[in-house]
Amino acid sequence: MPCYILTDKAKDKRFFKKTLLDPIFYDTPSALIAALRKVKNGQVVILDSTIRGFDKAGLKTAQLIRQKDPDAQLIMISEDATLVGQCFEAQVGFLDFIIKQEFSSVFLDRLLRAIAKANLNLRRILELRPIPIRLPHGKTSKVFDLTRIIYITTDKGTHHLFVHEADRLSRIRASMASIADCHTSLFQIHASFTINIAYLHDYDCGTHVVTMVTGHRLPVSRMYAGALREALRWPTAKKRGSHMVGTTSSCS
């Protein structure tokens, strides 16, 4: 599968040509975005953080890509480690942020692992078949495709919830407590968050944070931590016929 690469640095291009199977290079954000519009959603994209001296070019480009392609696997590379906070705070869903270290073996190893992970994520997304599900919406209900739901959050100060799908954001009138009963793949991890466990990539018990395959990182409250550990240790959702996919956990 090709890697779409945004960089204007000749040295970087030479390195990627030697190490990657099918790199496709673009010198400007506009050229990259135009190319991505001509191919199907769900591409692996490597973005240099700085283009022509503009240190936020990669981040701005990522935001534009994400608006059109919820499945894109975005990898940021940079010589400036201070940008990592800005990139993940932007909630674009970066798969990884890799510091360029004169193209050392450490950099190459991490980049190749990120690309492999990106391709695995895309296979998981494509393999999920539509599963119609009804979520409460006031006195009625609303039909969603479970395989497109990544997580659900509260709309603070209201009696509504936001349903974060792969390609859109929907608002329903419901309580968070009522959502987990709608399907075994919907798992509440916090008073304000319910996740689709099929999109769960990693749970770090030390920091009480889950990472979804899309790159989103969400908090886990102590109230739900034990149940989540049990769900990962004993995949009951899978036993009941859901589409739970492989996850990793740093819990002992």
PDB file of C-alpha atoms in Angstrom:
ATOM      1  CA  MET A   1       0.000   0.000   0.000  1.00  0.00           C
ATOM      2  CA  PRO A   2       1.458   3.424  -0.924  1.00  0.00           C
ATOM      3  CA  CYS A   3       2.485   6.057   1.604  1.00  0.00           C
ATOM      4  CA  TYR A   4       1.541   9.629   0.747  1.00  0.00           C
ATOM      5  CA  ILE A   5       4.332  11.857   2.044  1.00  0.00           C
ATOM      6  CA  LEU A   6       4.315  15.635   2.518  1.00  0.00           C
ATOM      7  CA  THR A   7       7.862  16.989   2.619  1.00  0.00           C
ATOM      8  CA  ASP A   8       9.845  19.611   0.740  1.00  0.00           C
ATOM      9  CA  LYS A   9      13.244  18.343   1.887  1.00  0.00           C
ATOM     10  CA  ALA A  10      15.389  16.531  -0.689  1.00  0.00           C
ATOM     11  CA  LYS A  11      17.306  14.629   2.009  1.00  0.00           C
ATOM     12  CA  ASP A  12      14.071  13.235   3.433  1.00  0.00           C
ATOM     13  CA  LYS A  13      12.890  12.133   0.006  1.00  0.00           C
ATOM     14  CA  ARG A  14      16.124  10.259  -0.660  1.00  0.00           C
ATOM     15  CA  PHE A  15      15.809   8.466   2.678  1.00  0.00           C
ATOM     16  CA  PHE A  16      12.189   7.437   2.132  1.00  0.00           C
ATOM     17  CA  LYS A  17      12.914   6.215  -1.406  1.00  0.00           C
ATOM     18  CA  LYS A  18      15.545   3.871   0.018  1.00  0.00           C
ATOM     19  CA  THR A  19      13.494   2.578   2.953  1.00  0.00           C
ATOM     20  CA  LEU A  20       9.813   2.539   1.918  1.00  0.00           C
ATOM     21  CA  LEU A  21       8.255   0.348  -0.750  1.00  0.00           C
ATOM     22  CA  ASP A  22       5.890   2.806  -2.402  1.00  0.00           C
ATOM     23  CA  PRO A  23       6.373   6.435  -1.304  1.00  0.00           C
ATOM     24  CA  ILE A  24       4.525   9.191  -3.173  1.00  0.00           C
ATOM     25  CA  PHE A  25       5.892  12.682  -2.516  1.00  0.00           C
ATOM     26  CA  TYR A  26       4.237  16.090  -2.410  1.00  0.00           C
ATOM     27  CA  ASP A  27       5.991  19.395  -1.780  1.00  0.00           C
ATOM     28  CA  THR A  28       2.929  21.397  -0.793  1.00  0.00           C
ATOM     29  CA  PRO A  29      -0.201  20.741   1.283  1.00  0.00           C
ATOM     30  CA  SER A  30      -2.457  21.707  -1.614  1.00  0.00           C
ATOM     31  CA  ALA A  31      -0.845  19.138  -3.917  1.00  0.00           C
ATOM     32  CA  LEU A  32      -1.210  16.392  -1.319  1.00  0.00           C
ATOM     33  CA  ILE A  33      -4.853  17.191  -0.567  1.00  0.00           C
ATOM     34  CA  ALA A  34      -5.689  17.326  -4.272  1.00  0.00           C
ATOM     35  CA  ALA A  35      -4.142  13.877  -4.748  1.00  0.00           C
ATOM     36  CA  LEU A  36      -6.003  12.376  -1.787  1.00  0.00           C
ATOM     37  CA  ARG A  37      -9.303  13.601  -3.186  1.00  0.00           C
ATOM     38  CA  LYS A  38      -8.755  11.384  -6.225  1.00  0.00           C
ATOM     39  CA  VAL A  39      -8.292   8.151  -4.253  1.00  0.00           C
ATOM     40  CA  LYS A  40     -10.505   6.244  -1.833  1.00  0.00           C
ATOM     41  CA  ASN A  41     -10.607   7.100   1.847  1.00  0.00           C
ATOM     42  CA  GLY A  42      -8.253   5.312   4.195  1.00  0.00           C
ATOM     43  CA  GLN A  43      -4.711   6.114   3.081  1.00  0.00           C
ATOM     44  CA  VAL A  44      -1.437   6.154   5.034  1.00  0.00           C
ATOM     45  CA  VAL A  45      -0.153   9.746   5.145  1.00  0.00           C
ATOM     46  CA  ILE A  46       3.227  10.890   6.509  1.00  0.00           C
ATOM     47  CA  LEU A  47       3.417  14.614   7.214  1.00  0.00           C
ATOM     48  CA  ASP A  48       6.520  16.684   7.856  1.00  0.00           C
ATOM     49  CA  SER A  49       5.568  19.232  10.512  1.00  0.00           C
ATOM     50  CA  THR A  50       7.419  22.078   8.770  1.00  0.00           C
ATOM     51  CA  ILE A  51       7.007  22.990   5.113  1.00  0.00           C
ATOM     52  CA  ARG A  52       8.808  25.992   3.612  1.00  0.00           C
ATOM     53  CA  GLY A  53       9.573  27.330   7.069  1.00  0.00           C
ATOM     54  CA  PHE A  54       5.979  27.173   8.331  1.00  0.00           C
ATOM     55  CA  ASP A  55       6.145  25.006  11.443  1.00  0.00           C
ATOM     56  CA  LYS A  56       2.404  24.273  11.583  1.00  0.00           C
ATOM     57  CA  ALA A  57       1.997  23.272   7.946  1.00  0.00           C
ATOM     58  CA  GLY A  58       1.806  19.574   8.787  1.00  0.00           C
ATOM     59  CA  LEU A  59      -0.781  20.088  11.513  1.00  0.00           C
ATOM     60  CA  LYS A  60      -2.975  22.335   9.367  1.00  0.00           C
ATOM     61  CA  THR A  61      -2.786  19.822   6.532  1.00  0.00           C
ATOM     62  CA  ALA A  62      -3.752  16.991   8.872  1.00  0.00           C
ATOM     63  CA  GLN A  63      -6.825  18.919  10.003  1.00  0.00           C
ATOM     64  CA  LEU A  64      -7.936  19.410   6.395  1.00  0.00           C
ATOM     65  CA  ILE A  65      -7.383  15.737   5.581  1.00  0.00           C
ATOM     66  CA  ARG A  66      -9.335  14.609   8.637  1.00  0.00           C
ATOM     67  CA  GLN A  67     -12.348  16.704   7.596  1.00  0.00           C
ATOM     68  CA  LYS A  68     -12.623  14.660   4.397  1.00  0.00           C
ATOM     69  CA  ASP A  69     -11.234  11.286   5.432  1.00  0.00           C
ATOM     70  CA  PRO A  70     -12.032   9.897   8.904  1.00  0.00           C
ATOM     71  CA  ASP A  71     -10.134   6.689   8.120  1.00  0.00           C
ATOM     72  CA  ALA A  72      -6.827   8.294   7.097  1.00  0.00           C
ATOM     73  CA  GLN A  73      -3.853   7.055   9.115  1.00  0.00           C
ATOM     74  CA  LEU A  74      -1.801  10.160   9.903  1.00  0.00           C
ATOM     75  CA  ILE A  75       1.841  10.004  10.990  1.00  0.00           C
ATOM     76  CA  MET A  76       3.684  13.223  11.877  1.00  0.00           C
ATOM     77  CA  ILE A  77       7.466  13.531  11.657  1.00  0.00           C
ATOM     78  CA  SER A  78       9.348  16.515  13.034  1.00  0.00           C
ATOM     79  CA  GLU A  79      12.691  17.812  14.228  1.00  0.00           C
ATOM     80  CA  ASP A  80      10.887  19.858  16.910  1.00  0.00           C
ATOM     81  CA  ALA A  81       9.723  17.803  19.890  1.00  0.00           C
ATOM     82  CA  THR A  82       7.808  20.783  21.323  1.00  0.00           C
ATOM     83  CA  LEU A  83       5.151  20.381  18.631  1.00  0.00           C
ATOM     84  CA  VAL A  84       3.973  17.003  19.904  1.00  0.00           C
ATOM     85  CA  GLY A  85       1.647  18.584  22.476  1.00  0.00           C
ATOM     86  CA  GLN A  86       0.002  20.861  19.910  1.00  0.00           C
ATOM     87  CA  CYS A  87      -0.550  17.968  17.522  1.00  0.00           C
ATOM     88  CA  PHE A  88      -2.312  15.702  19.980  1.00  0.00           C
ATOM     89  CA  GLU A  89      -4.257  18.564  21.592  1.00  0.00           C
ATOM     90  CA  ALA A  90      -5.699  19.298  18.151  1.00  0.00           C
ATOM     91  CA  GLN A  91      -7.668  15.996  18.374  1.00  0.00           C
ATOM     92  CA  VAL A  92      -6.925  15.129  14.768  1.00  0.00           C
ATOM     93  CA  GLY A  93      -6.249  11.493  15.591  1.00  0.00           C
ATOM     94  CA  PHE A  94      -2.551  11.136  14.790  1.00  0.00           C
ATOM     95  CA  LEU A  95      -1.337   7.560  14.801  1.00  0.00           C
ATOM     96  CA  ASP A  96       2.148   8.641  15.892  1.00  0.00           C
ATOM     97  CA  PHE A  97       4.466  11.641  16.247  1.00  0.00           C
ATOM     98  CA  ILE A  98       8.056  10.699  15.437  1.00  0.00           C
ATOM     99  CA  ILE A  99      11.099  12.876  16.085  1.00  0.00           C
ATOM    100  CA  LYS A 100      13.570  12.865  13.215  1.00  0.00           C
ATOM    101  CA  GLN A 101      16.962  11.872  14.615  1.00  0.00           C
ATOM    102  CA  GLU A 102      19.137  12.177  11.521  1.00  0.00           C
ATOM    103  CA  PHE A 103      17.277   9.166  10.179  1.00  0.00           C
ATOM    104  CA  SER A 104      18.751   6.831  12.781  1.00  0.00           C
ATOM    105  CA  SER A 105      17.854   3.164  13.111  1.00  0.00           C
ATOM    106  CA  VAL A 106      15.573   4.107  16.009  1.00  0.00           C
ATOM    107  CA  PHE A 107      13.653   6.536  13.785  1.00  0.00           C
ATOM    108  CA  LEU A 108      13.357   4.002  10.959  1.00  0.00           C
ATOM    109  CA  ASP A 109      12.200   1.235  13.287  1.00  0.00           C
ATOM    110  CA  ARG A 110       9.496   3.409  14.810  1.00  0.00           C
ATOM    111  CA  LEU A 111       8.364   4.669  11.402  1.00  0.00           C
ATOM    112  CA  LEU A 112       8.064   1.152   9.986  1.00  0.00           C
ATOM    113  CA  ARG A 113       6.124   0.013  13.055  1.00  0.00           C
ATOM    114  CA  ALA A 114       3.776   2.985  12.689  1.00  0.00           C
ATOM    115  CA  ILE A 115       3.157   2.184   9.013  1.00  0.00           C
ATOM    116  CA  ALA A 116       2.502  -1.481   9.840  1.00  0.00           C
ATOM    117  CA  LYS A 117       0.065  -0.417  12.531  1.00  0.00           C
ATOM    118  CA  ALA A 118      -1.634   1.973  10.095  1.00  0.00           C
ATOM    119  CA  ASN A 119      -2.198  -0.803   7.577  1.00  0.00           C
ATOM    120  CA  LEU A 120      -3.544  -3.078  10.309  1.00  0.00           C
ATOM    121  CA  ASN A 121      -5.969  -0.372  11.422  1.00  0.00           C
ATOM    122  CA  LEU A 122      -7.223   0.072   7.877  1.00  0.00           C
ATOM    123  CA  ARG A 123      -7.781  -3.663   7.468  1.00  0.00           C
ATOM    124  CA  ARG A 124      -9.763  -3.711  10.701  1.00  0.00           C
ATOM    125  CA  ILE A 125     -11.907  -0.789   9.601  1.00  0.00           C
ATOM    126  CA  LEU A 126     -12.602  -2.298   6.168  1.00  0.00           C
ATOM    127  CA  GLU A 127     -13.425  -5.727   7.581  1.00  0.00           C
ATOM    128  CA  LEU A 128     -16.113  -4.454   9.924  1.00  0.00           C
ATOM    129  CA  ARG A 129     -19.542  -5.049   8.430  1.00  0.00           C
ATOM    130  CA  PRO A 130     -22.470  -2.686   9.073  1.00  0.00           C
ATOM    131  CA  ILE A 131     -24.400  -3.502  12.251  1.00  0.00           C
ATOM    132  CA  PRO A 132     -27.658  -1.529  12.625  1.00  0.00           C
ATOM    133  CA  ILE A 133     -28.245  -0.424  16.205  1.00  0.00           C
ATOM    134  CA  ARG A 134     -30.889   1.775  17.807  1.00  0.00           C
ATOM    135  CA  LEU A 135     -29.795   4.339  20.367  1.00  0.00           C
ATOM    136  CA  PRO A 136     -32.321   6.169  22.572  1.00  0.00           C
ATOM    137  CA  HIS A 137     -33.256   9.646  21.364  1.00  0.00           C
ATOM    138  CA  GLY A 138     -35.760  11.319  23.662  1.00  0.00           C
ATOM    139  CA  LYS A 139     -39.036   9.402  23.505  1.00  0.00           C
ATOM    140  CA  THR A 140     -37.976   7.667  20.297  1.00  0.00           C
ATOM    141  CA  SER A 141     -34.774   6.065  19.015  1.00  0.00           C
ATOM    142  CA  LYS A 142     -32.296   6.654  16.210  1.00  0.00           C
ATOM    143  CA  VAL A 143     -30.609   4.058  13.990  1.00  0.00           C
ATOM    144  CA  PHE A 144     -26.803   4.009  13.749  1.00  0.00           C
ATOM    145  CA  ASP A 145     -24.217   1.684  12.242  1.00  0.00           C
ATOM    146  CA  LEU A 146     -22.356   0.250  15.232  1.00  0.00           C
ATOM    147  CA  THR A 147     -19.218  -0.339  13.168  1.00  0.00           C
ATOM    148  CA  ARG A 148     -18.944   3.407  12.508  1.00  0.00           C
ATOM    149  CA  ILE A 149     -19.332   4.450  16.159  1.00  0.00           C
ATOM    150  CA  ILE A 150     -15.948   5.077  17.783  1.00  0.00           C
ATOM    151  CA  TYR A 151     -17.022   6.610  21.083  1.00  0.00           C
ATOM    152  CA  ILE A 152     -19.813   8.630  22.719  1.00  0.00           C
ATOM    153  CA  THR A 153     -19.403  11.707  24.910  1.00  0.00           C
ATOM    154  CA  THR A 154     -21.671  13.874  27.010  1.00  0.00           C
ATOM    155  CA  ASP A 155     -22.748  17.301  25.828  1.00  0.00           C
ATOM    156  CA  LYS A 156     -21.924  19.110  29.068  1.00  0.00           C
ATOM    157  CA  GLY A 157     -24.742  21.071  30.649  1.00  0.00           C
ATOM    158  CA  THR A 158     -27.435  19.335  28.598  1.00  0.00           C
ATOM    159  CA  HIS A 159     -29.320  16.044  28.500  1.00  0.00           C
ATOM    160  CA  HIS A 160     -27.727  15.174  25.165  1.00  0.00           C
ATOM    161  CA  LEU A 161     -24.851  12.983  24.006  1.00  0.00           C
ATOM    162  CA  PHE A 162     -22.491  13.293  21.057  1.00  0.00           C
ATOM    163  CA  VAL A 163     -22.024  10.132  18.990  1.00  0.00           C
ATOM    164  CA  HIS A 164     -18.551  10.245  17.396  1.00  0.00           C
ATOM    165  CA  GLU A 165     -18.712   8.164  14.232  1.00  0.00           C
ATOM    166  CA  ALA A 166     -15.952   7.546  11.729  1.00  0.00           C
ATOM    167  CA  ASP A 167     -17.400  10.073   9.296  1.00  0.00           C
ATOM    168  CA  ARG A 168     -19.733  12.344  11.267  1.00  0.00           C
ATOM    169  CA  LEU A 169     -20.785  13.703  14.650  1.00  0.00           C
ATOM    170  CA  SER A 170     -24.396  13.166  15.762  1.00  0.00           C
ATOM    171  CA  ARG A 171     -26.342  14.444  18.775  1.00  0.00           C
ATOM    172  CA  ILE A 172     -28.949  12.412  20.620  1.00  0.00           C
ATOM    173  CA  ARG A 173     -31.073  13.040  23.699  1.00  0.00           C
ATOM    174  CA  ALA A 174     -30.161  10.231  26.112  1.00  0.00           C
ATOM    175  CA  SER A 175     -28.319   9.432  29.321  1.00  0.00           C
ATOM    176  CA  MET A 176     -24.870   7.842  29.253  1.00  0.00           C
ATOM    177  CA  ALA A 177     -26.079   5.102  31.598  1.00  0.00           C
ATOM    178  CA  SER A 178     -28.608   3.927  29.001  1.00  0.00           C
ATOM    179  CA  ILE A 179     -26.084   3.531  26.182  1.00  0.00           C
ATOM    180  CA  ALA A 180     -24.071   0.562  27.427  1.00  0.00           C
ATOM    181  CA  ASP A 181     -27.241  -1.570  27.518  1.00  0.00           C
ATOM    182  CA  CYS A 182     -27.752  -1.105  23.773  1.00  0.00           C
ATOM    183  CA  HIS A 183     -24.947  -3.486  22.745  1.00  0.00           C
ATOM    184  CA  THR A 184     -22.142  -5.474  24.375  1.00  0.00           C
ATOM    185  CA  SER A 185     -19.556  -3.619  22.268  1.00  0.00           C
ATOM    186  CA  LEU A 186     -20.542  -0.303  23.847  1.00  0.00           C
ATOM    187  CA  PHE A 187     -18.569  -0.034  27.068  1.00  0.00           C
ATOM    188  CA  GLN A 188     -18.739   2.867  29.526  1.00  0.00           C
ATOM    189  CA  ILE A 189     -15.284   3.906  30.788  1.00  0.00           C
ATOM    190  CA  HIS A 190     -16.114   7.232  32.450  1.00  0.00           C
ATOM    191  CA  ALA A 191     -19.111   9.303  33.480  1.00  0.00           C
ATOM    192  CA  SER A 192     -18.603  11.238  30.242  1.00  0.00           C
ATOM    193  CA  PHE A 193     -17.342   8.537  27.855  1.00  0.00           C
ATOM    194  CA  THR A 194     -18.560   5.275  26.354  1.00  0.00           C
ATOM    195  CA  ILE A 195     -16.383   3.520  23.774  1.00  0.00           C
ATOM    196  CA  ASN A 196     -16.998   0.981  21.043  1.00  0.00           C
ATOM    197  CA  ILE A 197     -14.625  -1.703  22.309  1.00  0.00           C
ATOM    198  CA  ALA A 198     -14.116  -2.906  18.719  1.00  0.00           C
ATOM    199  CA  TYR A 199     -12.080   0.271  18.124  1.00  0.00           C
ATOM    200  CA  LEU A 200     -10.017  -0.065  21.299  1.00  0.00           C
ATOM    201  CA  HIS A 201      -6.297  -0.391  20.589  1.00  0.00           C
ATOM    202  CA  ASP A 202      -4.650  -0.055  24.007  1.00  0.00           C
ATOM    203  CA  TYR A 203      -5.493   0.449  27.660  1.00  0.00           C
ATOM    204  CA  ASP A 204      -2.773   1.853  29.925  1.00  0.00           C
ATOM    205  CA  CYS A 205      -3.670   1.068  33.520  1.00  0.00           C
ATOM    206  CA  GLY A 206      -0.894   3.301  34.802  1.00  0.00           C
ATOM    207  CA  THR A 207      -2.230   6.491  33.252  1.00  0.00           C
ATOM    208  CA  HIS A 208      -5.878   5.320  33.134  1.00  0.00           C
ATOM    209  CA  VAL A 209      -6.117   6.164  29.445  1.00  0.00           C
ATOM    210  CA  VAL A 210      -7.462   4.173  26.496  1.00  0.00           C
ATOM    211  CA  THR A 211      -6.179   4.701  22.970  1.00  0.00           C
ATOM    212  CA  MET A 212      -8.545   3.963  20.102  1.00  0.00           C
ATOM    213  CA  VAL A 213      -7.316   2.649  16.743  1.00  0.00           C
ATOM    214  CA  THR A 214      -8.124   6.097  15.349  1.00  0.00           C
ATOM    215  CA  GLY A 215      -5.570   7.674  17.721  1.00  0.00           C
ATOM    216  CA  HIS A 216      -8.105   9.247  20.091  1.00  0.00           C
ATOM    217  CA  ARG A 217      -7.062   9.025  23.759  1.00  0.00           C
ATOM    218  CA  LEU A 218      -9.795   8.984  26.421  1.00  0.00           C
ATOM    219  CA  PRO A 219      -9.732   8.837  30.241  1.00  0.00           C
ATOM    220  CA  VAL A 220     -10.866   5.841  32.262  1.00  0.00           C
ATOM    221  CA  SER A 221     -12.294   6.545  35.712  1.00  0.00           C
ATOM    222  CA  ARG A 222     -11.472   4.241  38.617  1.00  0.00           C
ATOM    223  CA  MET A 223     -15.152   3.338  38.885  1.00  0.00           C
ATOM    224  CA  TYR A 224     -15.025   1.530  35.512  1.00  0.00           C
ATOM    225  CA  ALA A 225     -11.352   0.479  35.418  1.00  0.00           C
ATOM    226  CA  GLY A 226     -11.870  -2.939  36.977  1.00  0.00           C
ATOM    227  CA  ALA A 227     -14.698  -3.865  34.653  1.00  0.00           C
ATOM    228  CA  LEU A 228     -12.643  -2.757  31.643  1.00  0.00           C
ATOM    229  CA  ARG A 229      -9.700  -4.922  32.712  1.00  0.00           C
ATOM    230  CA  GLU A 230     -12.035  -7.879  33.020  1.00  0.00           C
ATOM    231  CA  ALA A 231     -13.539  -7.170  29.594  1.00  0.00           C
ATOM    232  CA  LEU A 232     -10.071  -7.250  28.035  1.00  0.00           C
ATOM    233  CA  ARG A 233      -9.017 -10.329  29.991  1.00  0.00           C
ATOM    234  CA  TRP A 234     -12.248 -12.182  29.246  1.00  0.00           C
ATOM    235  CA  PRO A 235     -13.627 -10.911  25.897  1.00  0.00           C
ATOM    236  CA  THR A 236     -17.300 -11.510  26.658  1.00  0.00           C
ATOM    237  CA  ALA A 237     -18.303  -9.287  23.768  1.00  0.00           C
ATOM    238  CA  LYS A 238     -16.644 -11.685  21.367  1.00  0.00           C
ATOM    239  CA  LYS A 239     -18.338 -14.673  22.974  1.00  0.00           C
ATOM    240  CA  ARG A 240     -21.691 -13.009  22.419  1.00  0.00           C
ATOM    241  CA  GLY A 241     -21.028 -12.525  18.730  1.00  0.00           C
ATOM    242  CA  SER A 242     -19.825  -8.933  18.561  1.00  0.00           C
ATOM    243  CA  HIS A 243     -17.032  -7.718  16.297  1.00  0.00           C
ATOM    244  CA  MET A 244     -14.445  -7.167  19.009  1.00  0.00           C
ATOM    245  CA  VAL A 245     -10.973  -6.866  17.525  1.00  0.00           C
ATOM    246  CA  GLY A 246      -7.541  -7.472  19.032  1.00  0.00           C
ATOM    247  CA  THR A 247      -6.373  -5.025  21.684  1.00  0.00           C
ATOM    248  CA  THR A 248      -3.335  -4.620  23.850  1.00  0.00           C
ATOM    249  CA  SER A 249      -3.207  -3.763  27.497  1.00  0.00           C
ATOM    250  CA  SER A 250      -0.377  -2.686  29.769  1.00  0.00           C
ATOM    251  CA  CYS A 251      -2.266  -3.981  32.798  1.00  0.00           C
ATOM    252  CA  SER A 252      -0.688  -6.782  34.783  1.00  0.00           C
TER     253      SER A 252
END
